[in-house]
Every structure is written in C-alpha cells, then in structure tokens.
C-alpha cells in the first residue's frame, strides 16, 4: 500500500502523528516529520535504489532503462534539485 | 507503427556514440549530395541551388555550418549547465543537418527541379510564368514540404540541445533561438 506523503486536501506535506506496535498494541503519539526519502514518489525512490544497486553508474542505469546517458543524467539532476528544495 | 517520439527526439533513447556515427556518415553523404546536385549550404538555415560546386567547397560549407553552430550552442550549453558534454551538442547539430540533405534530394527530383528552374528563370528575365494548375501544385507542394523539413530540422536541434543541457524555461529557450539566429548571421557572413 502506498504511503501518502501529501495532504489530499491542501497538498502540504503530511506528518506522522501516531505509530503503533502491531505486536503489543502500544501506541506512540507525537508529531514527527517524514524522513526525506519518504517524501519522494515511488518512482523517485526506485530511481535512488537503482542508482545504489548499479554502484552509482548513470551509464549502467541508462542502459537498464533503455534511454540515453544525457536523458538519465537530466533525470538525476532534476531529482537532486528536488531533494535540495525538500532539504531547505 | 511509427515511433513519432523517436523520429522527433532520437536523443532521448539512442546513445550519443551511435548518433555520432549516423550523423557523421550523413554529413559525408549530405556534403556529397550538395556537390553532386549543385547545392550550396550558405548558412546554417540555408540551402540554395548553384549549378556547380566543388567537392571540397561542399564539404567546407557544411563543416563551417556545423562547427559554428556547435561552438555557439556548446558555449550556451555550458552556461546553462556545466555538465553539458561536447559530444551531445555535436550530435544535436549533426542530426539537425539531416533534413537539409533530404531537401537536396527533394529539390533534385526531375519534375520538381524543372518546374522550379522554369519559375526562377521567368522571374530572372521578367517573362510571365505559366501558372498552370500542375505547376502551382508542384511549387506549393514543394514549398510546404521544404518548410516542414526546416521546422523538423529546428525541432531536432531543439530537442537535442534540450537533452544535452537539460534546458528549461523561456530564458533558456529564448537564448537557444538567439544563438541559432546569431549562428545564421555568422555563417552567412563567412560562407
């Protein structure tokens, strides 16, 4: 099941307010930010995972995805830009 | 089914080295066409019939157009994105030239060539051109296809440049258009 990261009503980033242990039913309430990685779309998370699994080779990723090197590098640059904005 | 995306933006999927080989080979073939059919590439966006041209001049003109446009676009590309690679920009320029080579072939089809010559001569000596339906159809059809090929060439160059530099937004696109115009002026002056 996909974890929602944006409010369906106002599009702002969602926060974690409750965590629950499925074993003992302990519930922790609070106000936690989602980790940066979780704020990315599934596709973007897969992209980062694929980058890691190819030992950081954009060339190998491009080959796997059947696109050219500059296309893959642009995708990477766009994602870096997005992450830098999220970090601010 | 024809893959339109590949036709208009081959840079997205096809590797740079493959496109470099295709563009390089077609540069040789296109320059030979200009020599064989008597055309001059007197500007990055120009193609005119001259009757006769030496093989060396045909190659030289085509090469000047490619090098000037490449250097200017590479300069802009590096300004937009420091990661821009020289070969990605060169490939964009080499592939951009392909529609011009097709234009040479189109203009050299005997019945089109004869009608165009007749029309050009009548303009030159002030003689009245025979505006028969057949001639009008040939000239307007030729003009439309030529214009479509020119637009296609610019689309290819734009997509290639965009892929090479990750250009975005109107400022980048406007700079691209300005560089294209400047390179046209420079090559027109040199050739």
Coordinates of C-alpha atoms in Angstrom, one line a residue:
Chain A
X1 CA 0.0 0.0 0.0
X2 CA 1.3 3.4 -0.9
X3 CA 2.2 5.7 1.9
X4 CA 0.5 9.1 1.5
X5 CA 3.0 11.9 1.8
X6 CA 0.9 14.9 0.8
X7 CA -2.4 16.1 2.2
X8 CA -5.1 15.2 -0.3
X9 CA -6.9 18.5 0.7
X10 CA -4.2 21.2 0.6
X11 CA -1.2 19.4 -0.9
X12 CA 1.0 20.3 2.0
X13 CA 3.5 17.6 3.4
X14 CA 1.9 15.3 5.9
X15 CA 3.5 14.5 9.3
X16 CA 3.4 11.3 11.4
X17 CA 1.2 11.7 14.4
X18 CA 0.8 8.1 15.5
X19 CA 2.9 4.9 15.5
X20 CA 1.6 1.6 16.7
X21 CA 3.3 -1.7 17.6
X22 CA 1.4 -4.5 15.8
X23 CA 2.6 -7.0 18.4
X24 CA 1.7 -5.4 21.8
X25 CA -0.6 -2.7 20.6
X26 CA 1.5 0.1 22.2
X27 CA 0.6 3.4 20.6
X28 CA 3.0 6.4 20.4
X29 CA 1.5 9.7 19.7
X30 CA 3.6 12.7 18.7
X31 CA 4.5 15.0 15.8
X32 CA 7.2 13.6 13.6
X33 CA 8.4 14.7 10.2
X34 CA 8.5 12.1 7.5
X35 CA 12.1 11.1 6.5
X36 CA 13.3 12.9 3.3
X37 CA 13.4 9.7 1.4
X38 CA 9.7 9.0 2.2
X39 CA 8.7 12.4 0.8
X40 CA 9.7 11.3 -2.7
X41 CA 7.4 9.5 -5.1
X42 CA 7.7 5.7 -5.5
X43 CA 9.3 6.2 -8.9
X44 CA 11.9 8.6 -7.4
X45 CA 12.6 6.1 -4.6
X46 CA 13.1 3.3 -7.1
X47 CA 15.4 5.6 -9.0
X48 CA 17.6 6.2 -6.0
X49 CA 17.6 2.5 -5.2
X50 CA 18.6 1.6 -8.8
X51 CA 21.4 4.2 -8.6
X52 CA 22.7 2.5 -5.4
X53 CA 22.4 -1.0 -6.9
X54 CA 24.4 0.0 -10.0
X55 CA 27.1 1.3 -7.8
X56 CA 26.3 4.9 -8.8
X57 CA 26.7 4.4 -12.5
X58 CA 24.4 6.6 -14.5
X59 CA 25.6 4.8 -17.6
X60 CA 24.5 1.4 -16.3
X61 CA 21.2 2.9 -15.2
X62 CA 20.6 4.4 -18.7
X63 CA 21.4 1.0 -20.3
X64 CA 18.9 -0.8 -18.0
X65 CA 16.2 1.8 -18.6
X66 CA 16.8 1.8 -22.4
X67 CA 17.4 5.6 -22.6
X68 CA 20.5 7.7 -23.5
X69 CA 23.1 8.8 -20.9
X70 CA 22.1 12.5 -21.0
X71 CA 18.4 11.7 -20.5
X72 CA 19.3 9.7 -17.4
X73 CA 21.7 12.4 -16.1
X74 CA 19.0 15.0 -16.6
X75 CA 16.6 12.9 -14.6
X76 CA 19.2 12.6 -11.9
X77 CA 19.8 16.4 -11.9
X78 CA 16.1 17.1 -11.6
X79 CA 15.9 14.7 -8.6
X80 CA 18.9 16.3 -6.9
X81 CA 17.3 19.7 -7.4
X82 CA 14.0 18.4 -5.8
X83 CA 15.8 16.9 -2.9
X84 CA 17.8 20.1 -2.3
X85 CA 14.5 22.0 -2.2
X86 CA 13.0 19.5 0.2
X87 CA 16.0 19.8 2.5
X88 CA 15.5 23.6 2.9
Chain B
X1 CA 3.6 1.7 -36.1
X2 CA 5.9 4.6 -36.5
X3 CA 7.6 5.8 -33.3
X4 CA 7.0 9.5 -33.5
X5 CA 8.9 10.3 -30.3
X6 CA 12.0 8.6 -31.8
X7 CA 11.6 10.5 -35.0
X8 CA 11.4 13.9 -33.3
X9 CA 13.6 13.2 -30.3
X10 CA 16.1 10.4 -31.1
X11 CA 18.4 11.9 -28.4
X12 CA 16.2 10.6 -25.6
X13 CA 16.7 6.9 -26.4
X14 CA 19.6 6.4 -28.8
X15 CA 23.1 6.6 -27.4
X16 CA 25.3 9.6 -28.2
X17 CA 28.0 7.5 -29.9
X18 CA 25.5 5.7 -32.2
X19 CA 24.1 9.1 -33.2
X20 CA 27.6 10.5 -33.7
X21 CA 28.3 7.7 -36.2
X22 CA 25.0 8.2 -38.0
X23 CA 25.4 12.0 -38.1
X24 CA 29.0 11.7 -39.2
X25 CA 28.2 9.4 -42.1
X26 CA 25.2 11.5 -43.2
X27 CA 27.5 14.6 -43.0
X28 CA 29.7 12.9 -45.6
X29 CA 26.7 11.8 -47.7
X30 CA 24.9 15.1 -47.5
X31 CA 28.1 17.1 -48.5
X32 CA 28.4 14.7 -51.5
X33 CA 24.8 15.3 -52.4
X34 CA 25.4 19.1 -52.4
X35 CA 28.4 18.6 -54.7
X36 CA 26.6 16.1 -57.0
X37 CA 23.3 18.0 -57.3
X38 CA 24.9 21.5 -57.2
X39 CA 23.7 23.0 -53.9
X40 CA 25.3 25.4 -51.5
X41 CA 24.9 25.4 -47.7
X42 CA 25.4 29.2 -47.4
X43 CA 24.2 29.5 -43.8
X44 CA 23.1 27.2 -41.0
X45 CA 19.5 27.6 -42.2
X46 CA 20.2 28.0 -45.9
X47 CA 20.2 25.7 -48.9
X48 CA 20.4 27.1 -52.4
X49 CA 21.0 25.8 -55.9
X50 CA 24.2 27.0 -57.6
X51 CA 24.5 24.7 -60.5
X52 CA 28.1 23.8 -59.8
X53 CA 30.2 23.5 -56.7
X54 CA 33.5 21.7 -56.0
X55 CA 33.5 18.7 -53.7
X56 CA 35.9 20.5 -51.3
X57 CA 33.7 23.6 -51.1
X58 CA 30.6 21.5 -50.4
X59 CA 32.3 19.7 -47.5
X60 CA 33.8 23.0 -46.3
X61 CA 30.5 24.8 -46.2
X62 CA 28.7 22.0 -44.5
X63 CA 31.6 21.7 -42.0
X64 CA 31.6 25.5 -41.3
X65 CA 27.9 25.5 -40.5
X66 CA 28.3 22.5 -38.2
X67 CA 31.3 23.9 -36.3
X68 CA 30.0 27.4 -35.8
X69 CA 26.6 26.2 -34.6
X70 CA 28.2 23.6 -32.4
X71 CA 30.6 26.0 -30.7
X72 CA 28.0 28.6 -30.1
X73 CA 25.5 26.0 -28.7
X74 CA 28.2 24.4 -26.6
X75 CA 29.0 27.8 -25.1
X76 CA 25.4 28.4 -24.3
X77 CA 25.0 24.8 -23.0
X78 CA 27.9 25.1 -20.6
X79 CA 26.5 28.4 -19.4
X80 CA 23.1 26.7 -18.7
X81 CA 24.5 23.5 -17.3
X82 CA 28.2 22.9 -16.5
X83 CA 27.7 19.2 -17.0
X84 CA 26.9 19.6 -20.7
X85 CA 29.1 17.3 -22.8
X86 CA 30.6 18.5 -26.2
X87 CA 29.6 15.3 -28.0
X88 CA 25.9 15.6 -27.0
X89 CA 25.8 19.1 -28.5
X90 CA 27.7 18.0 -31.6
X91 CA 25.3 15.1 -32.1
X92 CA 22.3 17.6 -32.0
X93 CA 23.9 19.7 -34.7
X94 CA 24.9 16.7 -36.9
X95 CA 21.3 15.3 -36.7
X96 CA 19.8 18.7 -37.3
X97 CA 21.5 18.7 -40.7
X98 CA 19.7 15.6 -42.0
X99 CA 16.5 17.4 -43.2
X100 CA 18.7 19.7 -45.3
X101 CA 20.2 16.6 -47.1
X102 CA 16.6 15.4 -47.7
X103 CA 15.8 18.8 -49.1
X104 CA 18.5 18.4 -51.7
X105 CA 17.1 15.1 -52.8
X106 CA 13.6 16.6 -52.9
X107 CA 14.7 19.5 -55.0
X108 CA 16.6 17.2 -57.4
X109 CA 13.6 15.2 -58.4
X110 CA 13.5 15.9 -62.2
X111 CA 9.9 17.3 -62.5
X112 CA 10.3 19.5 -59.4
X113 CA 13.7 20.7 -60.5
X114 CA 12.4 21.6 -64.0
X115 CA 9.4 23.5 -62.6
X116 CA 11.5 25.4 -60.1
X117 CA 14.1 26.3 -62.8
X118 CA 11.3 27.4 -65.1
X119 CA 9.8 29.6 -62.3
X120 CA 13.3 31.0 -61.3
X121 CA 14.2 31.8 -64.9
X122 CA 10.9 33.5 -65.6
X123 CA 11.4 35.7 -62.5
X124 CA 15.0 36.5 -63.7
X125 CA 14.2 37.6 -67.2
X126 CA 10.8 39.0 -66.3
X127 CA 9.0 36.5 -68.5
X128 CA 5.5 35.5 -67.5
X129 CA 5.4 32.1 -65.7
X130 CA 2.9 29.6 -67.0
X131 CA 0.6 29.3 -63.9
X132 CA -0.9 26.0 -64.9
X133 CA -2.6 24.0 -62.2
X134 CA 0.1 21.4 -62.4
X135 CA 2.9 24.0 -61.8
X136 CA 1.0 25.6 -59.0
X137 CA 0.5 22.3 -57.3
X138 CA 4.2 21.4 -57.7
X139 CA 5.5 24.7 -56.4
X140 CA 3.1 24.9 -53.4
X141 CA 3.6 21.3 -52.5
X142 CA 7.4 21.7 -52.7
X143 CA 7.2 24.9 -50.6
X144 CA 5.1 23.2 -47.9
X145 CA 7.4 20.1 -47.7
X146 CA 10.5 22.3 -47.6
X147 CA 9.1 24.4 -44.8
X148 CA 8.0 21.2 -42.9
X149 CA 11.6 19.9 -43.3
X150 CA 13.0 23.2 -42.0
X151 CA 10.7 23.1 -39.0
X152 CA 11.6 19.4 -38.5
X153 CA 15.3 20.3 -38.5
X154 CA 14.8 23.0 -35.9
X155 CA 12.7 20.6 -33.7
X156 CA 15.5 18.1 -33.9
X157 CA 18.1 20.7 -32.9
X158 CA 16.0 22.0 -30.1
X159 CA 15.3 18.5 -28.7
X160 CA 18.9 17.6 -29.0
X161 CA 20.0 20.7 -27.2
X162 CA 17.4 20.3 -24.5
X163 CA 18.6 16.7 -23.9
X164 CA 22.2 17.7 -23.9
X165 CA 21.8 20.7 -21.5
X166 CA 18.6 19.9 -19.5
X167 CA 17.5 23.4 -20.6
X168 CA 14.2 24.5 -19.1
X169 CA 12.1 27.7 -19.1
X170 CA 11.6 30.5 -21.5
X171 CA 15.0 32.2 -20.8
X172 CA 16.9 29.1 -22.0
X173 CA 14.6 28.6 -25.0
X174 CA 15.0 32.3 -26.0
X175 CA 18.8 32.0 -25.6
X176 CA 18.7 29.0 -27.9
X177 CA 16.7 30.9 -30.5
X178 CA 19.1 33.9 -30.3
X179 CA 22.1 31.6 -30.7
X180 CA 20.5 30.0 -33.8
X181 CA 20.0 33.4 -35.3
X182 CA 23.5 34.6 -34.5
X183 CA 25.0 31.5 -36.0
X184 CA 22.9 32.0 -39.1
X185 CA 24.3 35.6 -39.4
X186 CA 27.9 34.5 -38.7
X187 CA 27.8 31.6 -41.2
X188 CA 26.1 33.8 -43.8
X189 CA 29.0 36.3 -43.4
X190 CA 31.8 33.6 -43.5
X191 CA 30.5 31.5 -46.4

